[in-house]
Coordinates of C-alpha atoms in Angstrom, one line a residue:
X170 CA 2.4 1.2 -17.5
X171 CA 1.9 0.1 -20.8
X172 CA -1.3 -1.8 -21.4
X173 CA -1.9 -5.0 -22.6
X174 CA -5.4 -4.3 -24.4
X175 CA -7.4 -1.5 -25.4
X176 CA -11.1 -3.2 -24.7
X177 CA -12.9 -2.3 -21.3
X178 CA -14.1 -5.2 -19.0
X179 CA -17.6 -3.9 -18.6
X180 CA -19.1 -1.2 -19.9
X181 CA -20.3 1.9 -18.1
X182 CA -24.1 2.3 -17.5
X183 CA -26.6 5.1 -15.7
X184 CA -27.6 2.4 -13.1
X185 CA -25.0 2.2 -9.5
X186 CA -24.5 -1.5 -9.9
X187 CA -24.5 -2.7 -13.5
X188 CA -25.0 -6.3 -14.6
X189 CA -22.3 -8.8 -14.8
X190 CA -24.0 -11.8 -16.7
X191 CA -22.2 -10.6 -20.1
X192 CA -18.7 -10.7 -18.4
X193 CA -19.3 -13.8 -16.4
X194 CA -16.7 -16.3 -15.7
X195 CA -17.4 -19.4 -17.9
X196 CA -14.8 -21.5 -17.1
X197 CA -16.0 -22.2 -13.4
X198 CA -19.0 -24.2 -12.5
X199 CA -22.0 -22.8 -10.9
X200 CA -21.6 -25.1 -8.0
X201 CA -17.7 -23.7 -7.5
X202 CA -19.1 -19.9 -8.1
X203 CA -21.5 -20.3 -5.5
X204 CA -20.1 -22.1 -2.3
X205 CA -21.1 -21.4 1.0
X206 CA -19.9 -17.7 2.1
X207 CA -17.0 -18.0 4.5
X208 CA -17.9 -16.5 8.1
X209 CA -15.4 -14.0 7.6
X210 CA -16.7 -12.5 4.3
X211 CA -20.9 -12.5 6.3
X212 CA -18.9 -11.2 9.4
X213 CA -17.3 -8.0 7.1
X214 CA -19.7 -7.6 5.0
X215 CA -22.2 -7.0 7.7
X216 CA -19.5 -4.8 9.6
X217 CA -18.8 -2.6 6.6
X218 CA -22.9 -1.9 5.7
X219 CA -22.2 -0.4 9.4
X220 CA -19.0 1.4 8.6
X221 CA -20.3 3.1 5.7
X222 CA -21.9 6.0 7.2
X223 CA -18.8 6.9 9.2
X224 CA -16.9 6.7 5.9
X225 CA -18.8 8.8 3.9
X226 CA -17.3 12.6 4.3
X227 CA -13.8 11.3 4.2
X228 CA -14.9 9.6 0.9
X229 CA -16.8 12.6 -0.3
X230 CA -12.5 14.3 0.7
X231 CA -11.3 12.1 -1.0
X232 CA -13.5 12.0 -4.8
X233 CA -13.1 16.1 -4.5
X234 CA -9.1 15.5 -4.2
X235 CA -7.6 16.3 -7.9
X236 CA -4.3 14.1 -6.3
X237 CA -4.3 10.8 -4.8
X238 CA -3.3 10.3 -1.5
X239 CA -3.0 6.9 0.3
X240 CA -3.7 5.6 3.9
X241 CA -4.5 6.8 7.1
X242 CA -1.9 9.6 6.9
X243 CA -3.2 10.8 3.4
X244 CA 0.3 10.8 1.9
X245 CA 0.6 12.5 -1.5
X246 CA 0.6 10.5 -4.3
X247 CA 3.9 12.4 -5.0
X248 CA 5.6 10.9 -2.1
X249 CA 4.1 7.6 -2.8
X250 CA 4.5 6.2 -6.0
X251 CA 1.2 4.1 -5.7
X252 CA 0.2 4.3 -8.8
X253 CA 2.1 3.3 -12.4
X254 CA 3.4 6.2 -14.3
X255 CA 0.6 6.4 -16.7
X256 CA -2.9 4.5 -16.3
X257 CA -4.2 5.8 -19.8
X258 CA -6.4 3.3 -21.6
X259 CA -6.1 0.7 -18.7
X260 CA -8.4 -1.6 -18.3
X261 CA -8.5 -1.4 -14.1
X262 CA -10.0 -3.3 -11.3
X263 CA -10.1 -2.3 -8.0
X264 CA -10.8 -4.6 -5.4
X265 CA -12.8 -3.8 -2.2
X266 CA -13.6 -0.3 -3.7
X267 CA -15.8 1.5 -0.7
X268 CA -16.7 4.9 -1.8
X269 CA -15.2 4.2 -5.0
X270 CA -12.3 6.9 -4.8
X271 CA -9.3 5.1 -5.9
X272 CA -11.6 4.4 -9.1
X273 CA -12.1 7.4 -9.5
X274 CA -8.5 8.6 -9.1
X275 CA -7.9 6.2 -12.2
X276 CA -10.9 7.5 -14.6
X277 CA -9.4 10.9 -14.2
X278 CA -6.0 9.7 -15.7
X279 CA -8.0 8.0 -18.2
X280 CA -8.1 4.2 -17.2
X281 CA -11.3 2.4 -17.3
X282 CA -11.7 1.1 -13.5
X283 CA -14.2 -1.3 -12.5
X284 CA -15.2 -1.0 -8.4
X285 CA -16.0 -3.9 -6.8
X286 CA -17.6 -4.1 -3.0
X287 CA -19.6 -6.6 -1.1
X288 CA -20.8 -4.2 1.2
X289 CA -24.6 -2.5 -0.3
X290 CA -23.7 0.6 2.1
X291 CA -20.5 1.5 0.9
X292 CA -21.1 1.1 -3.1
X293 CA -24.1 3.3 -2.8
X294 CA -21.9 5.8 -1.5
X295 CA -20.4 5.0 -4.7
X296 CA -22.8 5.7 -6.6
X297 CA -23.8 8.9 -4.5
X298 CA -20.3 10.1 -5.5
X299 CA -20.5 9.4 -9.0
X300 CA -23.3 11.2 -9.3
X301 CA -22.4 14.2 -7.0
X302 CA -18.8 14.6 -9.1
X303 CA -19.7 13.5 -12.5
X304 CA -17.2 10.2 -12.6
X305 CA -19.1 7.4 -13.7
X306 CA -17.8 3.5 -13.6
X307 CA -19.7 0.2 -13.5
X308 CA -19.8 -0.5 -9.8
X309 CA -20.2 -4.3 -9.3
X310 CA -21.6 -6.1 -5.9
X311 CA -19.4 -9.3 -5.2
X312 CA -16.9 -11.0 -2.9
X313 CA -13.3 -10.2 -4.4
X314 CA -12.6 -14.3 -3.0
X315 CA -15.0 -15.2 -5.6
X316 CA -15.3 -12.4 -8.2
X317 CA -17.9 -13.4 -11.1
X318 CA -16.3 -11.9 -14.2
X319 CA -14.3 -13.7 -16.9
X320 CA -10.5 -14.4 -17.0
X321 CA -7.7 -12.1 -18.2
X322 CA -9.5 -9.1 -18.5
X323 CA -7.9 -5.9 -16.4
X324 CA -3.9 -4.4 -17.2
X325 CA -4.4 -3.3 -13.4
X326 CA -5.6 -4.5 -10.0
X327 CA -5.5 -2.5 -7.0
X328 CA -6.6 -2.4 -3.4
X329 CA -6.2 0.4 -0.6
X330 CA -7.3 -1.5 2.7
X331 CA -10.3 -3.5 0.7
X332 CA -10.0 -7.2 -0.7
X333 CA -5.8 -6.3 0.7
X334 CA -6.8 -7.0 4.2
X335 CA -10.5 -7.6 4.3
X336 CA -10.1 -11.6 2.8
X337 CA -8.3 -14.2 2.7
X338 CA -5.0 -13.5 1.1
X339 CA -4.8 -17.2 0.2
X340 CA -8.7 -16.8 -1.5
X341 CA -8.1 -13.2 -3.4
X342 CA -4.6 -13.1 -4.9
X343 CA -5.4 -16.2 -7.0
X344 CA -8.6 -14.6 -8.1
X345 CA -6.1 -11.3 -8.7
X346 CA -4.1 -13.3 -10.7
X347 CA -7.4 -15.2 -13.1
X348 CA -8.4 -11.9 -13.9
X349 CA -5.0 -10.1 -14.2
X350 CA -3.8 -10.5 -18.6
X351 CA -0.2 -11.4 -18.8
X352 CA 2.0 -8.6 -17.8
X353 CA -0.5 -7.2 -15.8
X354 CA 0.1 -5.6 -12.4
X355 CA -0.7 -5.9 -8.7
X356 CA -0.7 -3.2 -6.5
X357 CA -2.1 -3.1 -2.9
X358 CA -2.2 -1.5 0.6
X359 CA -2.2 -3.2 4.0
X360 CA -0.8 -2.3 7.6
X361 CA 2.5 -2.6 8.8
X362 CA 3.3 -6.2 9.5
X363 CA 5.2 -4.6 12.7
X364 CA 2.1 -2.4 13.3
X365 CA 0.3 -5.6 13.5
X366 CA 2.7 -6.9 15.9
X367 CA 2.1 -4.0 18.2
X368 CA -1.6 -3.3 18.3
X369 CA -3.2 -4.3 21.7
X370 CA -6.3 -6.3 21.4
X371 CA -8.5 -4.1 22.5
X372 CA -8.9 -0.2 21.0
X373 CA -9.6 1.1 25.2
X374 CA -5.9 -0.1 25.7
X375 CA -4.5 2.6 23.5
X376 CA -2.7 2.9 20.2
X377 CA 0.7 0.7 19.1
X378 CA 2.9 -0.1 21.8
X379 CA 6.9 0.1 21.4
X380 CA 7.1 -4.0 21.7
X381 CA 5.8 -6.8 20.4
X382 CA 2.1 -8.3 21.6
X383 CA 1.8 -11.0 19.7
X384 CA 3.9 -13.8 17.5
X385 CA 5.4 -13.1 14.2
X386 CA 4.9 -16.7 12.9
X387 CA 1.1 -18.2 11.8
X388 CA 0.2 -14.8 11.7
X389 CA -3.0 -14.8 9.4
X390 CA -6.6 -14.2 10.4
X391 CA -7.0 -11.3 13.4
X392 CA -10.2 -11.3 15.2
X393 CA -10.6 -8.3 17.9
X394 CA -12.9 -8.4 21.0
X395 CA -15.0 -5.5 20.4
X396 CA -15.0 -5.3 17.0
X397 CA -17.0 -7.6 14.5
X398 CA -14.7 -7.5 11.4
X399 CA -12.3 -9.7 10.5
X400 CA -8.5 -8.7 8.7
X401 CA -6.4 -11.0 7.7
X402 CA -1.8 -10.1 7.8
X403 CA 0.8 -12.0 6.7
X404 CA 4.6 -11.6 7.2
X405 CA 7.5 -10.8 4.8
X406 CA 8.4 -13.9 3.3
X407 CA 4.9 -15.9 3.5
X408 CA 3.6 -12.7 1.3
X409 CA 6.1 -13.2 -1.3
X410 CA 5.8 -17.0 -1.4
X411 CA 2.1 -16.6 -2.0
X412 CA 2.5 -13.7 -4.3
X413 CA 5.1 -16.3 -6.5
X414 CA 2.8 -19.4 -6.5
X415 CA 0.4 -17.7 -8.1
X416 CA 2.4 -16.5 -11.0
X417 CA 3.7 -13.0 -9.9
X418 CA 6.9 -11.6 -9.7
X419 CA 7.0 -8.9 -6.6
X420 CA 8.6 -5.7 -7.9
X421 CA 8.5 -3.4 -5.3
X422 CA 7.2 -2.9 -1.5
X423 CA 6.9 0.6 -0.1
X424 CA 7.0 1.3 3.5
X425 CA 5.6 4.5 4.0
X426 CA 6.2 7.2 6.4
X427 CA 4.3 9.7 6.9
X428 CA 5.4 13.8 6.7
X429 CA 6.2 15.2 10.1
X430 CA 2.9 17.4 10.0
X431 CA 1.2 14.3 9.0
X432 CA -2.2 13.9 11.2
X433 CA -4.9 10.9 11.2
X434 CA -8.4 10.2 12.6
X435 CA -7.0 6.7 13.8
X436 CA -6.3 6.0 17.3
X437 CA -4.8 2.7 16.8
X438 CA -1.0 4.0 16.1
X439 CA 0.6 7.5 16.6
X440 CA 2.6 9.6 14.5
X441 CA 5.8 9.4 16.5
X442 CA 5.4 5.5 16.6
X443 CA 5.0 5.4 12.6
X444 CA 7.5 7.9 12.0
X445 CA 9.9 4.8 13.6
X446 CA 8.1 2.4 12.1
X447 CA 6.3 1.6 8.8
X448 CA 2.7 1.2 9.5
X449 CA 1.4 1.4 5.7
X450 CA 2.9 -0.9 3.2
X451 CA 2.4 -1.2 -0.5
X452 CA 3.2 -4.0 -2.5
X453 CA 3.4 -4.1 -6.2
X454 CA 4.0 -7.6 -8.4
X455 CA 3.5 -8.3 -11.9
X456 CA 1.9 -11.0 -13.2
X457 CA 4.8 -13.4 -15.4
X458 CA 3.7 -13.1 -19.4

């Protein structure tokens, strides 16, 4: 992608989380920067600080990969097409970071990525990782509904599975789009919509069925029985109304299936049900100059 600006957002420091006072957004009051927390961003926040651990070796995987791979099937960035062609001298943003891979991915083709987490667990593996691998990037503690830094200042945005189903698609893609310049681009990961569809409430009742387990329509905010998180899913065309209001025009959306020797640590769908149907999407939408 060709980028807009050559200036970096923030600039890199020793420290795992670096101040965000000289980057602030300025053109929101403090009493609209700091409204109550939603239950769902307490709720995942407080889940992922207990995810982390469990995440760690895969994230440790994934900073020693020297290609990208994506989802639960690690696809190759080769069969992907995740990323833009070139990320040199980007000014990136990547929201609901964990471990900090995907930032990481991006400092290695020479962009300047920002991480941002809410969860203290998961950016201190972060910071573990930068340290362990010799990638360093400002690391920043917020909630990607309400992200504290100024307007118009990233060429890139992504999110593997972080802000991209962990909030409030009507709270995080116009934040996306504040801090996205002209011309910028989107790019994130969620389930299938179908895989969505076909998950049984609870994980005891076994992976993705063959038929459908719950309405299409108001789909939005999933809460599970035995699990504390909350994800939110939309459907085809309420995704690319959304993605449109706020200024964007959608430019692709990859449904990916993964290799026939393809293997997970997820129980929730199997490899002969995603090999039928997508259960990884990525959307990508540019931001109208």
């Amino acid at each position: 992608m060709a980028c807009i600006r050559g200036s970096h957002a923030l600039s890199p420091v020793a420290s795992p989380l670096v101040s965000i006072e000289e980057n602030r957004d300025t053109t929101r009051t403090a009493s609209q920067r700091s409204a109550s927390i939603s239950d769902h961003v307490a709720r995942n926040r407080e889940a992922w600080d207990g995810f982390a651990a469990e995440y760690r070796e895969p994230g440790r995987e994934a900073w020693a990969s020297d290609e990208p791979f994506w989802g639960i099937w690690q696809v190759p960035e080769s069969q992907v097409g995740f990323l833009p062609e070139s990320v040199d001298g980007c000014d990136a943003l990547e929201l609901g970071c964990g471990a900090g891979y995907v930032s990481a991915w991006l400092s290695r083709r020479g962009a300047r990525p920002v991480g941002l987490d809410l969860s203290t667990n998961q950016l201190a593996s972060a910071a573990l990782f930068q340290r362990e691998f010799g990638v360093r990037f400002p690391l920043v503690q917020a909630d990607a509904e309400a992200v504290p830094l100024q307007s118009e200042s990233f060429d890139l945005i992504v999110s593997e599975y972080g802000a991209s189903i962990w909030c409030d698609p009507y709270r995080w893609l116009p934040e996306a789009a504040r801090l996205l310049r002209p011309g910028g681009e989107l790019i994130f990961m969620v389930n299938g919509t179908i895989l969505m569809l076909c998950i049984p409430d609870l994980e005891s009742e076994g992976p993705a069925t063959e038929r459908l387990l719950r309405p299409y329509f108001g789909m939005r905010r999933f809460e599970w029985p035995d699990d504390l998180s909350i994800d939110f899913h939309l459907g085809y065309g309420e995704w690319i109304r959304l993605l449109r209001a706020n200024g964007f025009d959608v430019t692709d959306l990859i449904e990916i299936r993964p290799p026939e020797d393809a293997t997970t640590r997820y129980p929730f769908v199997t490899l002969d049900w995603a090999r039928q149907w997508p259960c990884e999407e990525v959307w990508k939408a540019k931001k109208r100059r």
